[in-house]
Amino acid sequence: MEGIWSLVKRTIGNLAAANLDQLARAMKRSLNQIQYRPHLVNGCLTGTGLTMDN
């Protein structure tokens, strides 16, 4: 979870959100982008020592 949060913070780190709705949309967009990049998720899992069996 920390690895994924780190990736999200990188993408929204310089965002000056006008309100919570804008921040929530930016976070959701970032999570959606991560979802379609399995190598990022695998990297986060590797950092924890966990693996996913297919």
mmCIF file of N, CA, C and O in Angstrom:
data_model
loop_
_atom_site.group_PDB
_atom_site.id
_atom_site.type_symbol
_atom_site.label_atom_id
_atom_site.label_comp_id
_atom_site.label_asym_id
_atom_site.label_seq_id
_atom_site.Cartn_x
_atom_site.Cartn_y
_atom_site.Cartn_z
ATOM 1 N N MET A 1 0.825 -1.186 0.000
ATOM 2 C CA MET A 1 0.000 0.000 0.000
ATOM 3 C C MET A 1 0.874 1.257 0.000
ATOM 4 O O MET A 1 0.555 2.221 -0.681
ATOM 5 N N GLU A 2 1.950 1.230 0.760
ATOM 6 C CA GLU A 2 2.835 2.393 0.805
ATOM 7 C C GLU A 2 3.457 2.669 -0.568
ATOM 8 O O GLU A 2 3.636 3.819 -0.949
ATOM 9 N N GLY A 3 3.809 1.613 -1.284
ATOM 10 C CA GLY A 3 4.394 1.786 -2.609
ATOM 11 C C GLY A 3 3.429 2.442 -3.574
ATOM 12 O O GLY A 3 3.808 3.335 -4.341
ATOM 13 N N ILE A 4 2.181 2.015 -3.543
ATOM 14 C CA ILE A 4 1.161 2.595 -4.417
ATOM 15 C C ILE A 4 0.924 4.056 -4.034
ATOM 16 O O ILE A 4 0.837 4.938 -4.886
ATOM 17 N N TRP A 5 0.845 4.329 -2.737
ATOM 18 C CA TRP A 5 0.637 5.699 -2.278
ATOM 19 C C TRP A 5 1.799 6.594 -2.724
ATOM 20 O O TRP A 5 1.603 7.738 -3.117
ATOM 21 N N SER A 6 3.007 6.061 -2.696
ATOM 22 C CA SER A 6 4.174 6.809 -3.151
ATOM 23 C C SER A 6 4.031 7.181 -4.630
ATOM 24 O O SER A 6 4.353 8.307 -5.027
ATOM 25 N N LEU A 7 3.553 6.249 -5.445
ATOM 26 C CA LEU A 7 3.345 6.528 -6.868
ATOM 27 C C LEU A 7 2.279 7.607 -7.072
ATOM 28 O O LEU A 7 2.422 8.485 -7.922
ATOM 29 N N VAL A 8 1.218 7.539 -6.279
ATOM 30 C CA VAL A 8 0.144 8.534 -6.389
ATOM 31 C C VAL A 8 0.685 9.909 -5.991
ATOM 32 O O VAL A 8 0.423 10.908 -6.670
ATOM 33 N N LYS A 9 1.454 9.969 -4.922
ATOM 34 C CA LYS A 9 1.993 11.259 -4.470
ATOM 35 C C LYS A 9 2.900 11.887 -5.514
ATOM 36 O O LYS A 9 2.950 13.106 -5.633
ATOM 37 N N ARG A 10 3.610 11.066 -6.275
ATOM 38 C CA ARG A 10 4.469 11.615 -7.331
ATOM 39 C C ARG A 10 3.659 12.323 -8.396
ATOM 40 O O ARG A 10 4.091 13.332 -8.942
ATOM 41 N N THR A 11 2.490 11.777 -8.720
ATOM 42 C CA THR A 11 1.697 12.369 -9.798
ATOM 43 C C THR A 11 0.882 13.570 -9.337
ATOM 44 O O THR A 11 0.587 14.450 -10.145
ATOM 45 N N ILE A 12 0.516 13.632 -8.063
ATOM 46 C CA ILE A 12 -0.307 14.752 -7.596
ATOM 47 C C ILE A 12 0.469 15.677 -6.664
ATOM 48 O O ILE A 12 -0.109 16.592 -6.087
ATOM 49 N N GLY A 13 1.754 15.465 -6.544
ATOM 50 C CA GLY A 13 2.565 16.222 -5.601
ATOM 51 C C GLY A 13 2.528 17.728 -5.787
ATOM 52 O O GLY A 13 2.574 18.472 -4.823
ATOM 53 N N ASN A 14 2.449 18.203 -7.006
ATOM 54 C CA ASN A 14 2.447 19.644 -7.267
ATOM 55 C C ASN A 14 1.066 20.185 -7.597
ATOM 56 O O ASN A 14 0.948 21.317 -8.055
ATOM 57 N N LEU A 15 0.047 19.398 -7.352
ATOM 58 C CA LEU A 15 -1.318 19.824 -7.644
ATOM 59 C C LEU A 15 -1.783 20.831 -6.593
ATOM 60 O O LEU A 15 -1.650 20.598 -5.394
ATOM 61 N N ALA A 16 -2.310 21.934 -7.047
ATOM 62 C CA ALA A 16 -2.912 22.927 -6.157
ATOM 63 C C ALA A 16 -4.425 22.804 -6.317
ATOM 64 O O ALA A 16 -5.045 23.561 -7.069
ATOM 65 N N ALA A 17 -4.995 21.833 -5.639
ATOM 66 C CA ALA A 17 -6.421 21.558 -5.779
ATOM 67 C C ALA A 17 -7.247 22.688 -5.171
ATOM 68 O O ALA A 17 -6.945 23.186 -4.086
ATOM 69 N N ALA A 18 -8.292 23.060 -5.884
ATOM 70 C CA ALA A 18 -9.176 24.116 -5.415
ATOM 71 C C ALA A 18 -10.110 23.612 -4.314
ATOM 72 O O ALA A 18 -10.559 24.383 -3.474
ATOM 73 N N ASN A 19 -10.388 22.297 -4.342
ATOM 74 C CA ASN A 19 -11.287 21.724 -3.338
ATOM 75 C C ASN A 19 -11.038 20.219 -3.241
ATOM 76 O O ASN A 19 -10.233 19.660 -3.990
ATOM 77 N N LEU A 20 -11.732 19.583 -2.326
ATOM 78 C CA LEU A 20 -11.542 18.145 -2.121
ATOM 79 C C LEU A 20 -11.989 17.314 -3.310
ATOM 80 O O LEU A 20 -11.406 16.266 -3.590
ATOM 81 N N ASP A 21 -13.003 17.771 -4.017
ATOM 82 C CA ASP A 21 -13.472 17.029 -5.191
ATOM 83 C C ASP A 21 -12.393 16.964 -6.266
ATOM 84 O O ASP A 21 -12.173 15.923 -6.876
ATOM 85 N N GLN A 22 -11.710 18.063 -6.490
ATOM 86 C CA GLN A 22 -10.640 18.081 -7.479
ATOM 87 C C GLN A 22 -9.496 17.168 -7.050
ATOM 88 O O GLN A 22 -8.932 16.439 -7.864
ATOM 89 N N LEU A 23 -9.171 17.181 -5.778
ATOM 90 C CA LEU A 23 -8.126 16.302 -5.262
ATOM 91 C C LEU A 23 -8.528 14.837 -5.412
ATOM 92 O O LEU A 23 -7.728 14.002 -5.845
ATOM 93 N N ALA A 24 -9.768 14.516 -5.093
ATOM 94 C CA ALA A 24 -10.259 13.139 -5.210
ATOM 95 C C ALA A 24 -10.217 12.670 -6.667
ATOM 96 O O ALA A 24 -9.831 11.534 -6.942
ATOM 97 N N ARG A 25 -10.598 13.532 -7.605
ATOM 98 C CA ARG A 25 -10.545 13.174 -9.020
ATOM 99 C C ARG A 25 -9.111 12.916 -9.478
ATOM 100 O O ARG A 25 -8.851 11.961 -10.211
ATOM 101 N N ALA A 26 -8.191 13.744 -9.016
ATOM 102 C CA ALA A 26 -6.784 13.568 -9.388
ATOM 103 C C ALA A 26 -6.235 12.265 -8.827
ATOM 104 O O ALA A 26 -5.490 11.548 -9.507
ATOM 105 N N MET A 27 -6.600 11.934 -7.597
ATOM 106 C CA MET A 27 -6.139 10.678 -6.993
ATOM 107 C C MET A 27 -6.731 9.484 -7.731
ATOM 108 O O MET A 27 -6.027 8.510 -7.998
ATOM 109 N N LYS A 28 -8.011 9.559 -8.057
ATOM 110 C CA LYS A 28 -8.659 8.458 -8.776
ATOM 111 C C LYS A 28 -8.031 8.268 -10.148
ATOM 112 O O LYS A 28 -7.772 7.144 -10.573
ATOM 113 N N ARG A 29 -7.755 9.362 -10.835
ATOM 114 C CA ARG A 29 -7.108 9.289 -12.149
ATOM 115 C C ARG A 29 -5.732 8.636 -12.029
ATOM 116 O O ARG A 29 -5.362 7.772 -12.825
ATOM 117 N N SER A 30 -4.991 9.012 -11.003
ATOM 118 C CA SER A 30 -3.662 8.443 -10.796
ATOM 119 C C SER A 30 -3.746 6.944 -10.509
ATOM 120 O O SER A 30 -2.975 6.149 -11.054
ATOM 121 N N LEU A 31 -4.689 6.548 -9.657
ATOM 122 C CA LEU A 31 -4.858 5.123 -9.351
ATOM 123 C C LEU A 31 -5.279 4.341 -10.588
ATOM 124 O O LEU A 31 -4.830 3.215 -10.799
ATOM 125 N N ASN A 32 -6.128 4.925 -11.426
ATOM 126 C CA ASN A 32 -6.538 4.254 -12.662
ATOM 127 C C ASN A 32 -5.353 4.055 -13.588
ATOM 128 O O ASN A 32 -5.230 3.019 -14.239
ATOM 129 N N GLN A 33 -4.478 5.045 -13.678
ATOM 130 C CA GLN A 33 -3.299 4.919 -14.524
ATOM 131 C C GLN A 33 -2.375 3.823 -14.005
ATOM 132 O O GLN A 33 -1.819 3.048 -14.785
ATOM 133 N N ILE A 34 -2.210 3.747 -12.706
ATOM 134 C CA ILE A 34 -1.364 2.709 -12.102
ATOM 135 C C ILE A 34 -1.951 1.323 -12.357
ATOM 136 O O ILE A 34 -1.231 0.368 -12.625
ATOM 137 N N GLN A 35 -3.262 1.219 -12.299
ATOM 138 C CA GLN A 35 -3.955 -0.055 -12.491
ATOM 139 C C GLN A 35 -3.603 -0.695 -13.826
ATOM 140 O O GLN A 35 -3.530 -1.909 -13.940
ATOM 141 N N TYR A 36 -3.400 0.125 -14.857
ATOM 142 C CA TYR A 36 -3.117 -0.399 -16.189
ATOM 143 C C TYR A 36 -1.622 -0.521 -16.471
ATOM 144 O O TYR A 36 -1.229 -0.713 -17.617
ATOM 145 N N ARG A 37 -0.817 -0.407 -15.448
ATOM 146 C CA ARG A 37 0.636 -0.587 -15.567
ATOM 147 C C ARG A 37 1.070 -1.648 -14.560
ATOM 148 O O ARG A 37 1.562 -1.333 -13.481
ATOM 149 N N PRO A 38 0.874 -2.914 -14.902
ATOM 150 C CA PRO A 38 1.141 -3.983 -13.937
ATOM 151 C C PRO A 38 2.589 -4.017 -13.462
ATOM 152 O O PRO A 38 2.851 -4.463 -12.349
ATOM 153 N N HIS A 39 3.533 -3.531 -14.273
ATOM 154 C CA HIS A 39 4.922 -3.538 -13.822
ATOM 155 C C HIS A 39 5.116 -2.631 -12.602
ATOM 156 O O HIS A 39 5.956 -2.914 -11.753
ATOM 157 N N LEU A 40 4.312 -1.567 -12.482
ATOM 158 C CA LEU A 40 4.399 -0.710 -11.303
ATOM 159 C C LEU A 40 3.890 -1.427 -10.059
ATOM 160 O O LEU A 40 4.505 -1.361 -8.992
ATOM 161 N N VAL A 41 2.774 -2.115 -10.203
ATOM 162 C CA VAL A 41 2.205 -2.865 -9.074
ATOM 163 C C VAL A 41 3.154 -3.991 -8.676
ATOM 164 O O VAL A 41 3.406 -4.212 -7.485
ATOM 165 N N ASN A 42 3.712 -4.689 -9.668
ATOM 166 C CA ASN A 42 4.664 -5.761 -9.372
ATOM 167 C C ASN A 42 5.890 -5.219 -8.653
ATOM 168 O O ASN A 42 6.411 -5.859 -7.742
ATOM 169 N N GLY A 43 6.343 -4.035 -9.038
ATOM 170 C CA GLY A 43 7.479 -3.424 -8.365
ATOM 171 C C GLY A 43 7.182 -3.109 -6.918
ATOM 172 O O GLY A 43 8.033 -3.297 -6.043
ATOM 173 N N CYS A 44 5.977 -2.663 -6.645
ATOM 174 C CA CYS A 44 5.583 -2.387 -5.264
ATOM 175 C C CYS A 44 5.518 -3.679 -4.458
ATOM 176 O O CYS A 44 5.941 -3.720 -3.296
ATOM 177 N N LEU A 45 4.996 -4.736 -5.063
ATOM 178 C CA LEU A 45 4.935 -6.023 -4.375
ATOM 179 C C LEU A 45 6.324 -6.576 -4.114
ATOM 180 O O LEU A 45 6.601 -7.109 -3.038
ATOM 181 N N THR A 46 7.215 -6.428 -5.076
ATOM 182 C CA THR A 46 8.581 -6.910 -4.921
ATOM 183 C C THR A 46 9.257 -6.196 -3.762
ATOM 184 O O THR A 46 9.995 -6.809 -2.992
ATOM 185 N N GLY A 47 8.982 -4.908 -3.618
ATOM 186 C CA GLY A 47 9.557 -4.136 -2.521
ATOM 187 C C GLY A 47 9.141 -4.638 -1.158
ATOM 188 O O GLY A 47 9.853 -4.447 -0.174
ATOM 189 N N THR A 48 7.984 -5.286 -1.075
ATOM 190 C CA THR A 48 7.510 -5.812 0.201
ATOM 191 C C THR A 48 7.921 -7.258 0.413
ATOM 192 O O THR A 48 7.749 -7.790 1.506
ATOM 193 N N GLY A 49 8.410 -7.889 -0.644
ATOM 194 C CA GLY A 49 8.763 -9.310 -0.548
ATOM 195 C C GLY A 49 7.594 -10.221 -0.876
ATOM 196 O O GLY A 49 7.723 -11.441 -0.785
ATOM 197 N N LEU A 50 6.458 -9.660 -1.270
ATOM 198 C CA LEU A 50 5.285 -10.458 -1.620
ATOM 199 C C LEU A 50 5.291 -10.751 -3.118
ATOM 200 O O LEU A 50 5.889 -10.033 -3.901
ATOM 201 N N THR A 51 4.585 -11.803 -3.510
ATOM 202 C CA THR A 51 4.454 -12.128 -4.917
ATOM 203 C C THR A 51 3.004 -12.470 -5.207
ATOM 204 O O THR A 51 2.239 -12.824 -4.307
ATOM 205 N N MET A 52 2.637 -12.369 -6.475
ATOM 206 C CA MET A 52 1.296 -12.775 -6.890
ATOM 207 C C MET A 52 1.441 -14.030 -7.729
ATOM 208 O O MET A 52 2.207 -14.058 -8.688
ATOM 209 N N ASP A 53 0.717 -15.061 -7.367
ATOM 210 C CA ASP A 53 0.713 -16.297 -8.144
ATOM 211 C C ASP A 53 -0.449 -16.229 -9.129
ATOM 212 O O ASP A 53 -1.555 -15.873 -8.773
ATOM 213 N N ASN A 54 -0.150 -16.553 -10.368
ATOM 214 C CA ASN A 54 -1.213 -16.548 -11.397
ATOM 215 C C ASN A 54 -1.852 -17.890 -11.490
ATOM 216 O O ASN A 54 -1.421 -18.899 -11.338
#
